[in-house]
C-alpha positions as a LaTeX table, in Angstrom:
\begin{tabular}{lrrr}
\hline
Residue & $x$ (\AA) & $y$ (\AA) & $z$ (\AA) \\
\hline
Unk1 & 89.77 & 103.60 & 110.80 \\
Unk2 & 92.68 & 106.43 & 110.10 \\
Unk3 & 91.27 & 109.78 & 109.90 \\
Unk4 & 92.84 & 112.23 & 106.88 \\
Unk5 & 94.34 & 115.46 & 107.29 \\
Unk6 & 93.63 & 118.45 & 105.06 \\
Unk7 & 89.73 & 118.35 & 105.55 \\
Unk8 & 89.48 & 121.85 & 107.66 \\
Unk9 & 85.65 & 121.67 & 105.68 \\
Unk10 & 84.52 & 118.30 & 105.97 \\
Unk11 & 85.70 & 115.07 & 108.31 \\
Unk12 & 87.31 & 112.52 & 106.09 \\
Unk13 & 87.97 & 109.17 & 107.63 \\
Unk14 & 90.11 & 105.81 & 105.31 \\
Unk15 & 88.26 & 102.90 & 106.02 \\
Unk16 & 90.25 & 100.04 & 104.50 \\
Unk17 & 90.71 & 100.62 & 100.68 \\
Unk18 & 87.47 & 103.64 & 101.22 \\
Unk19 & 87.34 & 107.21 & 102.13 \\
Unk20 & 84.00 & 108.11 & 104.02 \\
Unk21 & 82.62 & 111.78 & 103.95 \\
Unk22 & 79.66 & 113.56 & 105.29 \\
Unk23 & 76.61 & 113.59 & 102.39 \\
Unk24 & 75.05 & 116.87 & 101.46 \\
Unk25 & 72.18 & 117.45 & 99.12 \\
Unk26 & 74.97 & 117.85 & 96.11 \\
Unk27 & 75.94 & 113.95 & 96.43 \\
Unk28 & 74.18 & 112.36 & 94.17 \\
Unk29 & 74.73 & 114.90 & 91.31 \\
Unk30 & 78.57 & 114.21 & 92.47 \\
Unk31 & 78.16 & 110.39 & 92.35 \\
Unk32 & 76.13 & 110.77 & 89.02 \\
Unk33 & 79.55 & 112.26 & 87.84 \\
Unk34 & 81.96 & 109.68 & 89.08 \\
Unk35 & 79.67 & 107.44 & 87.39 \\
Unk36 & 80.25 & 109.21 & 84.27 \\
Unk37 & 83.80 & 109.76 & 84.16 \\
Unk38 & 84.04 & 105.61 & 85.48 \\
Unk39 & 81.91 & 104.94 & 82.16 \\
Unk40 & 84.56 & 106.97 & 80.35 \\
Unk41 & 86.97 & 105.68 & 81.07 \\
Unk42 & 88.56 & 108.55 & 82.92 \\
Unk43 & 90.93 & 107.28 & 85.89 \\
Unk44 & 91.92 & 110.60 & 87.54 \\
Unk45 & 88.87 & 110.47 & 90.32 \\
Unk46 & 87.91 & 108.46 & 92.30 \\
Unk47 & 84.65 & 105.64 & 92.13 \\
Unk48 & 82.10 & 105.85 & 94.23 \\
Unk49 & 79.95 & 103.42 & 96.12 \\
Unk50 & 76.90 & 104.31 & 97.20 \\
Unk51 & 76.58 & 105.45 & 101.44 \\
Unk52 & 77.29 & 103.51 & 104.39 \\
Unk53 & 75.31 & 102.79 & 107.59 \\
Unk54 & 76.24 & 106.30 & 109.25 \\
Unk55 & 75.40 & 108.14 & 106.12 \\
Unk56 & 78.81 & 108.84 & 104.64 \\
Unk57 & 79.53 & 108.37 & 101.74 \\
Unk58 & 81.78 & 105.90 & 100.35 \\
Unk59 & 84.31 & 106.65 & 97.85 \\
Unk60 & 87.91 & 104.47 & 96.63 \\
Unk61 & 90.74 & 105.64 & 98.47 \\
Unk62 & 93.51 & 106.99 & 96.06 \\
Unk63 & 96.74 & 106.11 & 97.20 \\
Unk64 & 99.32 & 108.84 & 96.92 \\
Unk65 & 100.69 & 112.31 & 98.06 \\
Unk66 & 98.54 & 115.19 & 98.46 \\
Unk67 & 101.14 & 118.47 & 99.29 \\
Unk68 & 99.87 & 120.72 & 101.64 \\
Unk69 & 101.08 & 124.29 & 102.43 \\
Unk70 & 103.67 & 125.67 & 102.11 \\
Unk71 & 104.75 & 123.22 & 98.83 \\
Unk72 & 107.14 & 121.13 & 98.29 \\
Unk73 & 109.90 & 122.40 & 95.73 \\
Unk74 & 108.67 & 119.21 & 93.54 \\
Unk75 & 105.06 & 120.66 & 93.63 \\
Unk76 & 106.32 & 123.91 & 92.26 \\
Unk77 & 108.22 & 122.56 & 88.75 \\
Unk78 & 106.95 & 122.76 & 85.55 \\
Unk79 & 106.64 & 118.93 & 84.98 \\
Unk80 & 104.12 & 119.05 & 87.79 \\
Unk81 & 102.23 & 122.16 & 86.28 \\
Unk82 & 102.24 & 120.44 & 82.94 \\
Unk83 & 100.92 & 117.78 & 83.96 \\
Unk84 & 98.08 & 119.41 & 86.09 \\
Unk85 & 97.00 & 121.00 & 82.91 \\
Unk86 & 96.61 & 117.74 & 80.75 \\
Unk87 & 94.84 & 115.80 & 83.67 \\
Unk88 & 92.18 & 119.06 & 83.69 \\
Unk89 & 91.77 & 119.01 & 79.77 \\
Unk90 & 91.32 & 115.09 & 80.18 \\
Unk91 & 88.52 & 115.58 & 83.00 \\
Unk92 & 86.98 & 118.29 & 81.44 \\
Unk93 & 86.59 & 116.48 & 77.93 \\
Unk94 & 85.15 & 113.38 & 79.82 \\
Unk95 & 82.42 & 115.36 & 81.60 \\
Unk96 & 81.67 & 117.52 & 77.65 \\
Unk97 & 78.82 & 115.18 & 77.43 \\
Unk98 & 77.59 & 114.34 & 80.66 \\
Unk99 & 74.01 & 114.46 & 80.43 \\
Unk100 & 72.87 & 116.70 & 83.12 \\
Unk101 & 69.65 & 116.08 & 85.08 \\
Unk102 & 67.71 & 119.11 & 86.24 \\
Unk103 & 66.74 & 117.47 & 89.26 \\
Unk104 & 70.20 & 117.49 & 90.61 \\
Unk105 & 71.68 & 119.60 & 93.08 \\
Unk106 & 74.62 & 121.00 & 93.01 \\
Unk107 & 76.96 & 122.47 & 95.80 \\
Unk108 & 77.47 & 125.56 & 93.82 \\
Unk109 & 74.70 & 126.77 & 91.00 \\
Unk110 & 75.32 & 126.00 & 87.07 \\
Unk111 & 77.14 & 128.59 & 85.45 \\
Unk112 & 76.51 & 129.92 & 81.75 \\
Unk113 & 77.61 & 128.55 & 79.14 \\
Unk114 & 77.78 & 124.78 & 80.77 \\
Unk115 & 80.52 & 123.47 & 78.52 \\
Unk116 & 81.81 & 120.62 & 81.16 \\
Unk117 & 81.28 & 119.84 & 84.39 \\
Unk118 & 83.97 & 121.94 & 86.81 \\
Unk119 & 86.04 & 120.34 & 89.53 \\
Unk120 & 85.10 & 123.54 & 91.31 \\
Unk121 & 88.64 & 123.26 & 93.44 \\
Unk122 & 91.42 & 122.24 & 91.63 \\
Unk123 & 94.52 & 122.97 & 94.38 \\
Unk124 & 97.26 & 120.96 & 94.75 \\
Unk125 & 95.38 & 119.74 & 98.33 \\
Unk126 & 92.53 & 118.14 & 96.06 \\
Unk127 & 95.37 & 116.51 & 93.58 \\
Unk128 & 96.98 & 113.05 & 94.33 \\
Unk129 & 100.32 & 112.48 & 93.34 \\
Unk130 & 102.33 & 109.75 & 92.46 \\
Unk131 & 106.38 & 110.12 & 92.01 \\
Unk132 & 105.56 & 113.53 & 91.63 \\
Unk133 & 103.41 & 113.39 & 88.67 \\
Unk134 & 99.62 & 114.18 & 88.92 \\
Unk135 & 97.40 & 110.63 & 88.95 \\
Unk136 & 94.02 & 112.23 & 90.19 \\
Unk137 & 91.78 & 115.12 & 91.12 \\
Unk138 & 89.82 & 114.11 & 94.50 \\
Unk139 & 87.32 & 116.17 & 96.90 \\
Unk140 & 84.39 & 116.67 & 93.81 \\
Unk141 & 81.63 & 118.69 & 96.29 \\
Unk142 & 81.87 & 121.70 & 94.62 \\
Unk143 & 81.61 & 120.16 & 91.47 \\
Unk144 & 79.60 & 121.93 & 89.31 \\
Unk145 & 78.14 & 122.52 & 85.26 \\
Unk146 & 80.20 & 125.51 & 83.61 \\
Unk147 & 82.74 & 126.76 & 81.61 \\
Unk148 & 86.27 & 125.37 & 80.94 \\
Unk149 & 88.21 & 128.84 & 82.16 \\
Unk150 & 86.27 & 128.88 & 85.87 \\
Unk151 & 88.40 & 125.45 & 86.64 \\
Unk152 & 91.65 & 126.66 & 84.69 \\
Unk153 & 91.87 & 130.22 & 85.99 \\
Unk154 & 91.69 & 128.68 & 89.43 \\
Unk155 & 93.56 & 125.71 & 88.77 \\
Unk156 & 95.96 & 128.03 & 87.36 \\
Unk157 & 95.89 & 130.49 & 90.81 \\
Unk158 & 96.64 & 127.52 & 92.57 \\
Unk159 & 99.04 & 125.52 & 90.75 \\
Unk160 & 101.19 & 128.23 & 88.89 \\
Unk161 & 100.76 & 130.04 & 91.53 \\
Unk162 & 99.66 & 133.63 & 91.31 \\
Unk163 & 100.04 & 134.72 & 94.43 \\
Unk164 & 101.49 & 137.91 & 95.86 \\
Unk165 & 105.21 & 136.38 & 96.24 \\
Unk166 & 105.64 & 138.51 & 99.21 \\
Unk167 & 102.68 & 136.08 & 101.11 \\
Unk168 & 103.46 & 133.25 & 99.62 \\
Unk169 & 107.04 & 131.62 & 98.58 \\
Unk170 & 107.19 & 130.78 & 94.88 \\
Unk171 & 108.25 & 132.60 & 91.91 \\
Unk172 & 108.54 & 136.18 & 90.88 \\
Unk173 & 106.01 & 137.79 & 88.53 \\
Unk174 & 107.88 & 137.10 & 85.15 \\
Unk175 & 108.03 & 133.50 & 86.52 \\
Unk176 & 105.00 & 133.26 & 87.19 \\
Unk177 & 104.02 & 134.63 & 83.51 \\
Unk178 & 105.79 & 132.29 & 81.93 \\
Unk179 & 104.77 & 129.53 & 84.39 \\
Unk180 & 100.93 & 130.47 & 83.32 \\
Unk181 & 101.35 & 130.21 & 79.65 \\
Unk182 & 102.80 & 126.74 & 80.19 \\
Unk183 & 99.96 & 126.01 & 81.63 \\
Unk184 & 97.63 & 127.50 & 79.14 \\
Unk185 & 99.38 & 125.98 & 76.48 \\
Unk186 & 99.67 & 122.65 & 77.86 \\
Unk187 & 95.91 & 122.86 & 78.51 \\
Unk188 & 94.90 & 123.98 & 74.92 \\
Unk189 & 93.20 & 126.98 & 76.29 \\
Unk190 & 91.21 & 128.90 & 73.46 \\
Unk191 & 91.87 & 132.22 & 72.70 \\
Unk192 & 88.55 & 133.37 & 74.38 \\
Unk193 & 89.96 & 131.70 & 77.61 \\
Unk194 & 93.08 & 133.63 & 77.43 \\
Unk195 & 91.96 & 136.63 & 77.34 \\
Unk196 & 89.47 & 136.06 & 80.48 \\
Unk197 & 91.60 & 134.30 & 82.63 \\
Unk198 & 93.18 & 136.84 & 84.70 \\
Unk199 & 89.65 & 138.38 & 85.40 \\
Unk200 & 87.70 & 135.17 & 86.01 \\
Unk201 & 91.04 & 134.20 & 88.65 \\
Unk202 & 89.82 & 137.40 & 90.36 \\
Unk203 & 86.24 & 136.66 & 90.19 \\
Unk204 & 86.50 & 133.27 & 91.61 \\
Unk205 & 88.55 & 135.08 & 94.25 \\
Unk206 & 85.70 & 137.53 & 95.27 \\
Unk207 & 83.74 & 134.76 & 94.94 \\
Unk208 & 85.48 & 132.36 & 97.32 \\
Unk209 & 86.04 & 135.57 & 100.15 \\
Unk210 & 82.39 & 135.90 & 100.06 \\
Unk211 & 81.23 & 132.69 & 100.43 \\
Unk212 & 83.47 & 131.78 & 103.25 \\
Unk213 & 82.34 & 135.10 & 104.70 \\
Unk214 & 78.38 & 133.60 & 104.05 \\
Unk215 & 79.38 & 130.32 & 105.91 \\
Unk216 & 81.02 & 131.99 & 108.69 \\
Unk217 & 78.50 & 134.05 & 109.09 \\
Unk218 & 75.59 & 131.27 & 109.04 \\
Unk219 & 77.89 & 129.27 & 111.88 \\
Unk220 & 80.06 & 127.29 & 109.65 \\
Unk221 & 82.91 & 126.12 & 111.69 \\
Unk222 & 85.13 & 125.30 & 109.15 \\
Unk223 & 84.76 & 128.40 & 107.46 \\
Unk224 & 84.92 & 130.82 & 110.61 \\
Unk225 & 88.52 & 128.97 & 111.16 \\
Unk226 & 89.76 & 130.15 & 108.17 \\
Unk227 & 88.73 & 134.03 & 108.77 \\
Unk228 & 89.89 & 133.81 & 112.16 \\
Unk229 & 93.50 & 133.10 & 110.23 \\
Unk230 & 93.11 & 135.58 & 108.11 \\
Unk231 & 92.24 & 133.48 & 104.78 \\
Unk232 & 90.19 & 136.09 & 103.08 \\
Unk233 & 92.68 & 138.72 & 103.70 \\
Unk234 & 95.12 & 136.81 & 101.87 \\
Unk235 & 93.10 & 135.78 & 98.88 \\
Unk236 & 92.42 & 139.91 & 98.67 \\
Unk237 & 96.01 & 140.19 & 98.58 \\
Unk238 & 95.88 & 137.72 & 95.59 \\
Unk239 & 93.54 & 139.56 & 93.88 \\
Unk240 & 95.38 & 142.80 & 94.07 \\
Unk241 & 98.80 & 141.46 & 92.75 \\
Unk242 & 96.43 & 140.29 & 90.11 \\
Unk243 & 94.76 & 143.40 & 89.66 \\
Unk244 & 98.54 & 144.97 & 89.39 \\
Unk245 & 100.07 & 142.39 & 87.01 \\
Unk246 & 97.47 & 141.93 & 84.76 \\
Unk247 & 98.81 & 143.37 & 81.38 \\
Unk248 & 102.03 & 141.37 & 82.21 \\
Unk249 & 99.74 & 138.12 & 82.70 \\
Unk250 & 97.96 & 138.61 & 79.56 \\
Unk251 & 100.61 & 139.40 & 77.44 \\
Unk252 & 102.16 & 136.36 & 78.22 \\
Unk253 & 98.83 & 134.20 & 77.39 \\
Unk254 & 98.76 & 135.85 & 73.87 \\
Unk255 & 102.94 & 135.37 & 73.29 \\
Unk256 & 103.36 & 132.62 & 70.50 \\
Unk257 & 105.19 & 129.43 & 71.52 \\
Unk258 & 108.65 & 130.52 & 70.82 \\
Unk259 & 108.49 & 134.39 & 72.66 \\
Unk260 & 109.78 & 135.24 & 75.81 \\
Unk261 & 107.49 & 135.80 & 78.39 \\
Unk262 & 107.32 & 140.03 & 79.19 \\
Unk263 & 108.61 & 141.45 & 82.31 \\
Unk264 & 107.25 & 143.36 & 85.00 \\
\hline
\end{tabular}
């Protein structure tokens, strides 16, 4: 038994050619979905198989690299973004007609209008890798019904990224605007989704500080570390360098294909 690193949330152990997890009241909707996408032939996630004797579940192990923090320079080039993007539209098509059951429980409540099934988490911590191209999304509890733009404004946070450059190493503002209509593009985002992705980035940010504030507060381990090093102070950074560069951001989701990205 080997246990993985990254899970500051949940104890993840390989077990042979398995990954066991602690079960929550959301596993069965999750396993309902890994169903789904198995019957669909989608191969970026991982099959489940039921629970074992000490109540984990029991999921495939997906051989790979996940990149923590800070990222690689691979993790941080446009192949990889590109990529990111077309393995999202792929899941997210998969799960368009994924019957859900109202007895299900989800980690995180449906959200209005329930076009897919979200990942709920899509960082490059919860993405396997495979000669530095993206092969699968793993970690599915906060999986969740909703709309396309809550996984690619947050996908897009993560993987672009959209940080405040002065917290966290990657590339400048007009960078990062070009970098996120790459990603849009490469997606197929919508015109709707373009002009609400900056805003629903900064939602899921309030969002995500609150709830780790919630778990914290309710004795959560896992979540108390990550206030005690000062995680929700720098996701309210994030939100204010979004809050700052969001005409640049948006007018560089509305350029055509062959504009260059604005400045500033």
């Amino acid at each position: 038994m080997e246990e993985l690193l990254g899970g500051s949330v949940n104890r993840v152990v390989r077990v042979g050619g398995t990954v066991r997890r602690l079960t929550g009241p959301w596993t069965p909707a999750v396993h309902a979905l890994l169903a789904h996408l198995a019957d669909r032939g989608f191969e970026g996630a991982p099959r489940a198989h039921g629970v074992d004797r000490q109540g984990r579940e029991i999921l495939d192990h997906v051989a790979g690299e996940v990149p923590g923090y800070p990222l690689p320079a691979w993790a941080l080039e446009d192949g990889v973004l590109a990529g990111v993007a077309r393995l999202l539209r792929d899941f997210h098509d998969a799960t368009a007609d994924f019957a859900v059951d109202p007895g299900l429980t989800w980690y995180f409540p449906a959200v209005s209008p329930a076009e897919v099934v979200c990942h709920g988490d899509v960082a490059p911590y919860n993405c396997v890798f495979r000669d530095g191209r993206p092969v699968a999304f793993i970690d599915f509890d906060t999986a969740h019904p909703g709309p396309r733009i809550r996984d690619v404004a947050y996908a897009a946070y993560r993987f672009v990224p959209l940080s405040d450059p002065r917290q966290l190493a990657g590339h400048p503002v007009e960078g990062q605007a070009r970098r996120l209509r790459l990603f849009a593009d490469t997606y197929g985002l919508d015109a709707a989704g373009r002009d609400a992705l900056v805003d629903t980035a900064r939602a899921r940010l309030a969002h995500l500080v609150r709830h780790m504030r919630e778990q914290a507060a309710a004795g959560h381990p896992g979540f108390a570390s990550h206030l005690e090093r000062g995680d929700d102070r720098f996701y309210l950074t994030d939100d204010d360098h979004l809050a700052r560069h969001r005409d640049a951001f948006r007018r560089a989701l509305r350029a055509g294909p062959g504009d260059e990205p604005p400045r500033g």
